XYZ file of C-alpha atoms in Angstrom:
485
model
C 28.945 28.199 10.674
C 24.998 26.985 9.975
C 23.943 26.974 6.749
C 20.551 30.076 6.954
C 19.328 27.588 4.236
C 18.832 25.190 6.385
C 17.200 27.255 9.129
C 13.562 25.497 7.899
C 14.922 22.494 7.891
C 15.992 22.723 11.203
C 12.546 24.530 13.149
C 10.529 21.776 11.985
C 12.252 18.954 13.593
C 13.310 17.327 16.761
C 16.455 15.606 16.154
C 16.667 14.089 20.032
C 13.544 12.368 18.883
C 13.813 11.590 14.827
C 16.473 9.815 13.198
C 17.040 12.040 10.059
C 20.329 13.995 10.032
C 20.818 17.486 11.286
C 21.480 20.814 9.621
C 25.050 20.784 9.057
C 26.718 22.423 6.408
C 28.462 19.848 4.078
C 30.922 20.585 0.712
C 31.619 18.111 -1.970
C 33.957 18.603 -4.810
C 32.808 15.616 -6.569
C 29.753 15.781 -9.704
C 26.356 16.750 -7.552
C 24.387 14.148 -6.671
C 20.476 13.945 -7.112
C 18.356 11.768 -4.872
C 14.668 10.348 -4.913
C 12.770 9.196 -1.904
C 10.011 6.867 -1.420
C 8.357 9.076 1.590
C 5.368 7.302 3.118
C 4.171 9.602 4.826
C -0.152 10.686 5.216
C -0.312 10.173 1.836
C 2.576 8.393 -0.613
C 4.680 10.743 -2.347
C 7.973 10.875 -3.812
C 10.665 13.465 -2.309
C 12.999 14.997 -5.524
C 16.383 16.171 -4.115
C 19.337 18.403 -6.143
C 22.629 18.858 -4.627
C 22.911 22.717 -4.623
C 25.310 25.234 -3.112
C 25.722 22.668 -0.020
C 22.436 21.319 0.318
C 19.748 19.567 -1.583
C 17.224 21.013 -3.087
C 13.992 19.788 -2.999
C 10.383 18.879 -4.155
C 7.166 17.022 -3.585
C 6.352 14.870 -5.534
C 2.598 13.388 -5.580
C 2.916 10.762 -7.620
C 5.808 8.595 -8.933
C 8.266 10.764 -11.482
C 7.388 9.361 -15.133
C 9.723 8.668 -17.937
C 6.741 9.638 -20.682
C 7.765 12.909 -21.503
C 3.583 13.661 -22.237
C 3.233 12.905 -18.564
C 3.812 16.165 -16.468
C 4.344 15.642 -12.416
C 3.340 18.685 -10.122
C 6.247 19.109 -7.515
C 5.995 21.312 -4.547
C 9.307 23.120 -3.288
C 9.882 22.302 0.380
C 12.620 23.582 1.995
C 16.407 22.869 1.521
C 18.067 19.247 3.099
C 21.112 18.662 4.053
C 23.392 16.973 2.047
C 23.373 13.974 4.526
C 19.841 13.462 3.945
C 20.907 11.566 0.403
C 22.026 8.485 2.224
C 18.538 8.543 4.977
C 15.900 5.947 5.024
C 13.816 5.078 8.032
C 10.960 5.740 10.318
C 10.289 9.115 10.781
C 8.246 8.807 14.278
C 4.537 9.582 14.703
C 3.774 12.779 15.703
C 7.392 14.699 14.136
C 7.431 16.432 11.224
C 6.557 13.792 7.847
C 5.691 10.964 9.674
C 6.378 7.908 7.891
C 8.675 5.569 6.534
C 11.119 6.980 4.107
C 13.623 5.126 1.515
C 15.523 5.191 -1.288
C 14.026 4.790 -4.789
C 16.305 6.351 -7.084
C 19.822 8.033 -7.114
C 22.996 9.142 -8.727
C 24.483 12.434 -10.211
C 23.408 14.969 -12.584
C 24.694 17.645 -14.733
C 23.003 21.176 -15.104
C 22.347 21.404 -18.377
C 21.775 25.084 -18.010
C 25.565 25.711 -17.722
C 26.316 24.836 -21.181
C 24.194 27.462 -22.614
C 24.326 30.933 -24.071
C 23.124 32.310 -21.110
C 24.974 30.309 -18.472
C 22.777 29.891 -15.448
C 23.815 27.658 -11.700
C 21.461 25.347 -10.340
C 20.567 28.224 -7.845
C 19.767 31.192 -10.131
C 17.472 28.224 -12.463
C 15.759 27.389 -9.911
C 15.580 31.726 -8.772
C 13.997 31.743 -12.569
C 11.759 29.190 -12.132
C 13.394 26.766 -14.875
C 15.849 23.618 -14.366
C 17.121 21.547 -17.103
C 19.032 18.918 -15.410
C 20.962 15.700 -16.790
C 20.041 12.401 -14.382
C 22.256 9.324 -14.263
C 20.577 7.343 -12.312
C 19.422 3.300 -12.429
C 15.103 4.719 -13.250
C 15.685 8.023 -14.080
C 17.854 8.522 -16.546
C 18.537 11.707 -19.717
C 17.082 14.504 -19.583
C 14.540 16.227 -16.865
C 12.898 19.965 -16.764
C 11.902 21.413 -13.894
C 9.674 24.188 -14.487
C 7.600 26.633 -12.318
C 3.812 27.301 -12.645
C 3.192 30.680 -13.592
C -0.519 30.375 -13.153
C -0.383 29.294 -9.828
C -0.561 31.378 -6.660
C 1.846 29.565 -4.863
C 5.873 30.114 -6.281
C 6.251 26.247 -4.677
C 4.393 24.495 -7.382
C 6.581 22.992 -10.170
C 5.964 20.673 -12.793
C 8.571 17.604 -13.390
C 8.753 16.548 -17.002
C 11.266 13.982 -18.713
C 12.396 15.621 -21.579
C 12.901 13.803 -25.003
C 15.756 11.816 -25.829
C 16.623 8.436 -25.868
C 16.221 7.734 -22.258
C 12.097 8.623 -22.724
C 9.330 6.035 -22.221
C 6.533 7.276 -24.355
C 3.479 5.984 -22.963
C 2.768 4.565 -26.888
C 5.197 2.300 -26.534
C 4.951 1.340 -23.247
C 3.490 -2.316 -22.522
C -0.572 -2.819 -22.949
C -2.590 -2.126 -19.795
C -3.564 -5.912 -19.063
C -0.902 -8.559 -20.218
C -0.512 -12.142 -19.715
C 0.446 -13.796 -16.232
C 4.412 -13.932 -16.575
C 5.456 -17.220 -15.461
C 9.168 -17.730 -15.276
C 10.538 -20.938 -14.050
C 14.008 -20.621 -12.449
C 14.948 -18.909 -9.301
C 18.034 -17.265 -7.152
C 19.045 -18.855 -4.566
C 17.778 -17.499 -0.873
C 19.815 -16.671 2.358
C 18.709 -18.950 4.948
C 19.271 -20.043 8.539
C 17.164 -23.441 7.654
C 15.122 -25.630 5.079
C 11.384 -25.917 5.624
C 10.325 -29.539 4.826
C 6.634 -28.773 5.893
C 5.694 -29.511 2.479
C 6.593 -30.520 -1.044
C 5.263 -27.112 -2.105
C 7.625 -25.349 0.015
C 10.333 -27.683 -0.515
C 12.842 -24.823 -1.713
C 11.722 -21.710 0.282
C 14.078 -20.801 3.153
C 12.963 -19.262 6.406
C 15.185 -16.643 7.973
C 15.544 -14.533 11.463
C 12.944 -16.702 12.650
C 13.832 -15.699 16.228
C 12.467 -12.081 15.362
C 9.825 -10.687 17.611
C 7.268 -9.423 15.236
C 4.409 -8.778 17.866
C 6.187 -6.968 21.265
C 2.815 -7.136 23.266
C 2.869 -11.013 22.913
C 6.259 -11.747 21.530
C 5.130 -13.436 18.565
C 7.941 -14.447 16.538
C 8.507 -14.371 13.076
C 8.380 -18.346 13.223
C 4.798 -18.314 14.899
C 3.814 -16.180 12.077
C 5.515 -18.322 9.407
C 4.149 -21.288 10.699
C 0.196 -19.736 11.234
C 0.293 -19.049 7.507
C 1.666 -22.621 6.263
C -1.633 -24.162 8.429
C -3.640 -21.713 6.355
C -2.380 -21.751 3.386
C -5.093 -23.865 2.296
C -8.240 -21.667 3.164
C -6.469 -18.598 2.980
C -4.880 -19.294 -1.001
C -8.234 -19.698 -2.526
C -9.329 -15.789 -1.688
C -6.134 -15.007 -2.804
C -5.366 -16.830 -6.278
C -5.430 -14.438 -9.521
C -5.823 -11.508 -7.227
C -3.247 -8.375 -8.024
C -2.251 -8.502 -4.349
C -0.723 -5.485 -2.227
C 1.458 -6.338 0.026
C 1.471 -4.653 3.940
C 4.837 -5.466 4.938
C 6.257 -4.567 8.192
C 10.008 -6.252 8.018
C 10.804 -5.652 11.457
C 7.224 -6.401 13.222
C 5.071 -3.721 15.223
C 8.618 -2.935 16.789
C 8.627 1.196 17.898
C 9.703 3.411 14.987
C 10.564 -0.165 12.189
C 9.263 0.104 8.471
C 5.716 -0.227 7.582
C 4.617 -0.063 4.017
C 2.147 -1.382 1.482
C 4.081 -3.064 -1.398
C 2.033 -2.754 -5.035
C 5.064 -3.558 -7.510
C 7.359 -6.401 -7.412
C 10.815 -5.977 -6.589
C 13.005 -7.299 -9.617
C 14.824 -9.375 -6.821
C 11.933 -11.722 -5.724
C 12.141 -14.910 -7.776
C 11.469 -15.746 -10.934
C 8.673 -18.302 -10.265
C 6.908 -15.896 -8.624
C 3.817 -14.699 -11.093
C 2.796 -11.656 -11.567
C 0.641 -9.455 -13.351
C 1.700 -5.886 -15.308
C -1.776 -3.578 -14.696
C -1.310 0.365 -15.991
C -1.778 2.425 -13.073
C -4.651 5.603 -13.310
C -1.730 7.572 -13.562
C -0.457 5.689 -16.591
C 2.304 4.048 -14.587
C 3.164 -0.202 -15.123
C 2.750 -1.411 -12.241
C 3.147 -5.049 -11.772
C 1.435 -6.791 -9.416
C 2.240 -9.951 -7.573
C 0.508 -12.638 -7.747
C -0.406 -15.487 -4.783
C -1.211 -18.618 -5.965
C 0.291 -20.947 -4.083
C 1.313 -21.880 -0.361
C 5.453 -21.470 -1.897
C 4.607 -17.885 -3.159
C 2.827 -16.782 0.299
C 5.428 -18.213 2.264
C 8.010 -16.412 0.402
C 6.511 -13.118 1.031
C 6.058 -13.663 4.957
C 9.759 -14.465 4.875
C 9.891 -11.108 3.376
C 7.736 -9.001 5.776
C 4.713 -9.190 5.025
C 2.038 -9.267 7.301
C -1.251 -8.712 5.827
C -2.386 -9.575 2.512
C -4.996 -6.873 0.361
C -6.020 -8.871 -3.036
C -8.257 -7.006 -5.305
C -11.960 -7.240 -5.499
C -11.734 -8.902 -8.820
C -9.685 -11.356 -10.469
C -6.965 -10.846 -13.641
C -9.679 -12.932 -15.733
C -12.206 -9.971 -15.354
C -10.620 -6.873 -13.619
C -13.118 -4.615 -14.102
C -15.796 -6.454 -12.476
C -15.690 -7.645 -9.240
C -16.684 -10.466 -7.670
C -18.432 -8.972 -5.022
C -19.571 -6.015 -3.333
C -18.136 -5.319 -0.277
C -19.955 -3.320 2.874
C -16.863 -2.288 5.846
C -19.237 -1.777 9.099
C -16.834 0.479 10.956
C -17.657 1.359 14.385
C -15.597 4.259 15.205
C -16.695 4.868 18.365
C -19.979 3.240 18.340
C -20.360 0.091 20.602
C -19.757 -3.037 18.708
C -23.429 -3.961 19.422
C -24.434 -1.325 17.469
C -21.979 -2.721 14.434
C -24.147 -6.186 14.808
C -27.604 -4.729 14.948
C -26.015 -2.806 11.756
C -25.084 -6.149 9.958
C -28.063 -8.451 10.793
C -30.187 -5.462 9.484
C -27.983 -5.111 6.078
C -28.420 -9.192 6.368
C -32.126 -9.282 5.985
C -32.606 -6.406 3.705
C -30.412 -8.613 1.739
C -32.310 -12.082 2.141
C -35.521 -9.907 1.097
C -33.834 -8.957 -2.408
C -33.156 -13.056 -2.725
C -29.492 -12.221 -2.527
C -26.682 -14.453 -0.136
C -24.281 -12.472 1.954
C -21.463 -13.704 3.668
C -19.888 -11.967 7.090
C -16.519 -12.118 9.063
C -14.629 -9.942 11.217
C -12.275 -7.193 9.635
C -9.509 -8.245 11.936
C -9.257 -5.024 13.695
C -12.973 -3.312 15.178
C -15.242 -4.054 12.699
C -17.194 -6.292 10.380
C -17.500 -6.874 6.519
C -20.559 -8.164 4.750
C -19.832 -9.341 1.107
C -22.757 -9.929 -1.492
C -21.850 -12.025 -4.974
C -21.586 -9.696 -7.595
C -20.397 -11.318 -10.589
C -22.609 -11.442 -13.055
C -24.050 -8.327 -12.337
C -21.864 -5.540 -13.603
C -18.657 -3.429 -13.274
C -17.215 -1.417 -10.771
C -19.332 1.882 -11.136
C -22.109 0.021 -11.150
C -21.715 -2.243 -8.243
C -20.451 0.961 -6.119
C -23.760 2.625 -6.997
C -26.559 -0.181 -5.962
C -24.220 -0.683 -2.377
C -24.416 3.170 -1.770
C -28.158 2.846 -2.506
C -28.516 -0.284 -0.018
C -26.139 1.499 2.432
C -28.904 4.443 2.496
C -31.439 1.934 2.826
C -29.972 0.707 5.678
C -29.356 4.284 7.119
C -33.415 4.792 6.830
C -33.817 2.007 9.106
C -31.042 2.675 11.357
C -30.460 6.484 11.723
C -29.866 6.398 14.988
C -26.903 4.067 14.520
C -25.753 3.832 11.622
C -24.337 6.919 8.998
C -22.968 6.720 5.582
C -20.878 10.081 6.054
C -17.246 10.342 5.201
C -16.301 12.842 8.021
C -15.439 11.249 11.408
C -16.189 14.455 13.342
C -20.017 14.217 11.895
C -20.974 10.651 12.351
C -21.506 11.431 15.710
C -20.734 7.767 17.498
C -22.686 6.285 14.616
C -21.341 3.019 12.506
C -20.092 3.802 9.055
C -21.183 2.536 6.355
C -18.228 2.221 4.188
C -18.814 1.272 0.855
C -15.745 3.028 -0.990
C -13.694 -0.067 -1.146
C -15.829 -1.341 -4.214
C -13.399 0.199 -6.871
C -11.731 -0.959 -9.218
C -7.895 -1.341 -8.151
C -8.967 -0.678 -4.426
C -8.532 -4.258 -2.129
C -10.169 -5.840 0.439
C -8.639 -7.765 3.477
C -9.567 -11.375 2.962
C -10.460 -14.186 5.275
C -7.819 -15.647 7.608
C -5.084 -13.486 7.268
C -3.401 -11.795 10.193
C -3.737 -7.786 11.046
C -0.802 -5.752 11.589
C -2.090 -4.625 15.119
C -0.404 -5.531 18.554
C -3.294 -8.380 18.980
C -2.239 -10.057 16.317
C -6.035 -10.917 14.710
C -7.341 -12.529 12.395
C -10.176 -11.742 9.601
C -12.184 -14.651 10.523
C -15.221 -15.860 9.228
C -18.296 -15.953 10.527
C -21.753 -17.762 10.550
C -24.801 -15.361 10.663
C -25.835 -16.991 13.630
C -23.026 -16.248 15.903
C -23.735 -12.477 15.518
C -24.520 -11.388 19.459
C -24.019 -8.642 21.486
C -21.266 -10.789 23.062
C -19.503 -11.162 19.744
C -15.526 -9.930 20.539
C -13.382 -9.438 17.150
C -10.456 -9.579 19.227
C -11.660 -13.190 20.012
C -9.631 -14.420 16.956
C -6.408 -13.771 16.899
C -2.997 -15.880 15.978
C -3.397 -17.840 19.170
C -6.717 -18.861 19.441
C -7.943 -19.274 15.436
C -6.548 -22.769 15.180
C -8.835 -23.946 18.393
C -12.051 -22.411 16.159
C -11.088 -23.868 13.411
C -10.956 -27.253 14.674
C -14.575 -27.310 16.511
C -16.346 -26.357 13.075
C -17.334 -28.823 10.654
C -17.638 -26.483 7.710
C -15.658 -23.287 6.839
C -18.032 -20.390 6.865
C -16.411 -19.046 3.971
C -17.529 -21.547 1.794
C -20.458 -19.454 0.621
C -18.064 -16.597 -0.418
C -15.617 -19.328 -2.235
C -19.063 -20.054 -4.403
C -18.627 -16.308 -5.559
C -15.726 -16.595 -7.171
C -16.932 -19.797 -9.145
């Protein structure tokens, strides 16, 4: 017999094509479980799951569920899971129904508080009232949790999720200060490996694994090319890197159909201790700590991981809240690429006229970025400001071709003008390291005077930097190494 509660569940998926379970009726005589996923979907967001009456009850939740009981999350009721769905992480596939990669972040069992009381109530008929008091034992949530529905709102879906207080709370007084010290521990775990590198004495101790893995399909790049493109970097990519809270876009498994892609802000407590890292507080009031890549040991490390693509801050942990530069993202959308170079020898000049250096390079995927120094000049707001004025500057010169507006559907095959990057916590893609896209590129420096109509971004990728490399006599990114000074 189906379960009508899981009749939702059910219409919105395709289960010959996604890999999450189907709607079957389960029953468990054992203490109800909770779950919380990590759901990458559009946007990041945290899925909050109740065993109930067969299934598992469930919520959206926007950002990260807090331990401060003065923080309140909102949580949106979605429809009822199977119980099966507890134990699911993977790639949901483009196109189906949330999109995205989905795992694990917290789970255990819970007790319903509200069946202790006077007025003894189920986990069904709280949630029918529009207030859950639930019990979590899990490993990060743990004590006391209230769910409770928004009266004021005009949908019956939105909840709020607040930790209750007891001694499992995390007031956000006592929680650690928004900027601390570099941690800097000095002993490590030892790593699974299939071999040693000996490249280096830097790297003396980091072990390489699945090297065989295809990480690129289209090229069959393997995990080993990768490794060994970032060792030969190491030294111009590290310097646009050090002191930088980094996110990390990690895809474990390569561009392979359906495998996990996802962008990596905290440090998992397994990496090793001689790994820095920074603790920054979130805008949401959340610890988040950072890591930190400082040397060619650290960055090898995290390729061995997964990761792909490195995305350091605009700013460094000596002066986070003012960037080193501004940043301009000429994005072509469908514009031709000529029309992205007209666009950045015109932002060029404008800029030589106002005495002020600028440095270009490739994004690694369609477009260009122009950087201008910025560090002596202000903060965050106020370097946002003077690029949107510049970038309307620009526009006045260029309307034909070039549009500050947000909306794809109005640019109308004009190149944006993206200057949205240039906040504080936002990141940048650096020079020299590789995209997650099936060419494998590279963000590559440029000189100004190599900006033609014939210019190709695609050009420079994993197979052909090294060959560039070797013909120039200076880095072109030496001007934007100056910045940081």
């Amino acid at each position: 017999m189906k379960n009508p509660a899981l009749v939702e569940y059910k219409q919105k998926r395709h289960f010959e094509v996604t890999p999450e379970p189907r709607a079957r009726i389960a029953k468990s005589d054992r203490n109800p479980i909770f779950v919380v996923q990590e759901h990458h979907a559009s946007r990041l967001h945290y899925d909050f799951r109740l065993e109930a009456d067969g299934v598992l009850k469930s919520w959206a939740v926007p950002k990260k569920p807090s331990t401060d009981p003065a923080v309140r999350r909102l949580a949106v009721q979605v429809e009822d899971h199977p119980l099966a769905y507890a134990k699911f992480s993977g790639q949901i596939p483009k196109g189906e129904y949330g999109a995205g990669f989905v795992k694990i972040w917290d789970k255990g069992t819970y007790e319903n508080l509200l069946e202790k009381k006077p007025q003894r109530r189920t986990l069904t008929e709280a949630i029918r009232d529009g207030h859950v008091e639930i019990l979590l034992r899990g490993s990060k949530l743990s004590g006391k949790f209230a769910l409770v529905r928004l009266k004021a709102s005009a949908k019956k879906s939105d909840w709020l999720l607040i930790k209750m207080k007891d001694n499992a709370a995390r007031p956000k007084s006592n929680s650690r200060k928004r900027e601390t010290k570099v941690k800097r521990r000095h002993s490590s775990k030892p790593a699974r490996s299939t071999r040693k590198l000996a490249a280096s004495k830097a790297v003396h101790d980091v072990e390489f694994t699945n090297e065989e893995k295809v990480l690129f399909p289209e090229l069959g790049i393997t995990k080993r090319e990768v490794l060994r493109f970032y060792e030969r970097l190491a030294e111009r990519l590290i310097p646009h890197l050090r002191n930088r809270p980094i996110t990390l876009e990690r895809l474990p498994d390569g561009l392979q159909k359906n495998g996990p892609h996802f962008w990596q802000k905290n440090t998992p407590s397994y990496y090793p201790s001689w790994i820095p890292r920074i603790m920054i507080e979130s805008e949401d009031g959340e610890p988040v700590e950072y890591t930190l890549v400082n040397d060619e040991k650290t960055l090898l490390y995290l390729v061995n991981q997964g990761t792909l693509t490195f995305h350091p801050w605009l700013s460094s942990v000596e002066s986070l809240d003012r960037p080193d530069f501004v940043l301009f993202d000429l994005d072509p959308g469908k514009a031709p690429f000529e029309n992205v170079v007209s666009a950045a020898k015109t932002l060029h000049q404008e800029l030589k006229r106002q005495s002020l250096d600028s440095f270009v390079k490739t994004s690694g995927k369609s477009g260009l970025h122009v950087l201008v120094p910025w560090k002596e000049r202000g903060n965050y707001d106020e370097a946002r400001e003077w690029a949107r004025e510049f970038a309307e500057r620009i526009v006045e010169l260029l309307p034909d071709i070039t549009t500050i507006e947000r909306s794809k559907t109005k640019r109308r095959g004009r190149v944006y003008l993206d200057i949205m990057q240039n906040v504080r916590g936002h990141h940048v893609v650096p020079p020299y390291v590789l995209r997650a896209v099936p060419e494998a590129t590279v963000s590559t420096p440029l000189r100004w005077s190599e900006l033609s109509s014939e210019l190709d971004p695609r050009r420079y990728n994993i197979k052909t930097i090294f060959h560039r490399l070797a013909k120039l006599a200076k880095d072109p990114s030496a001007p934007l190494l100056r910045m940081y000074q």
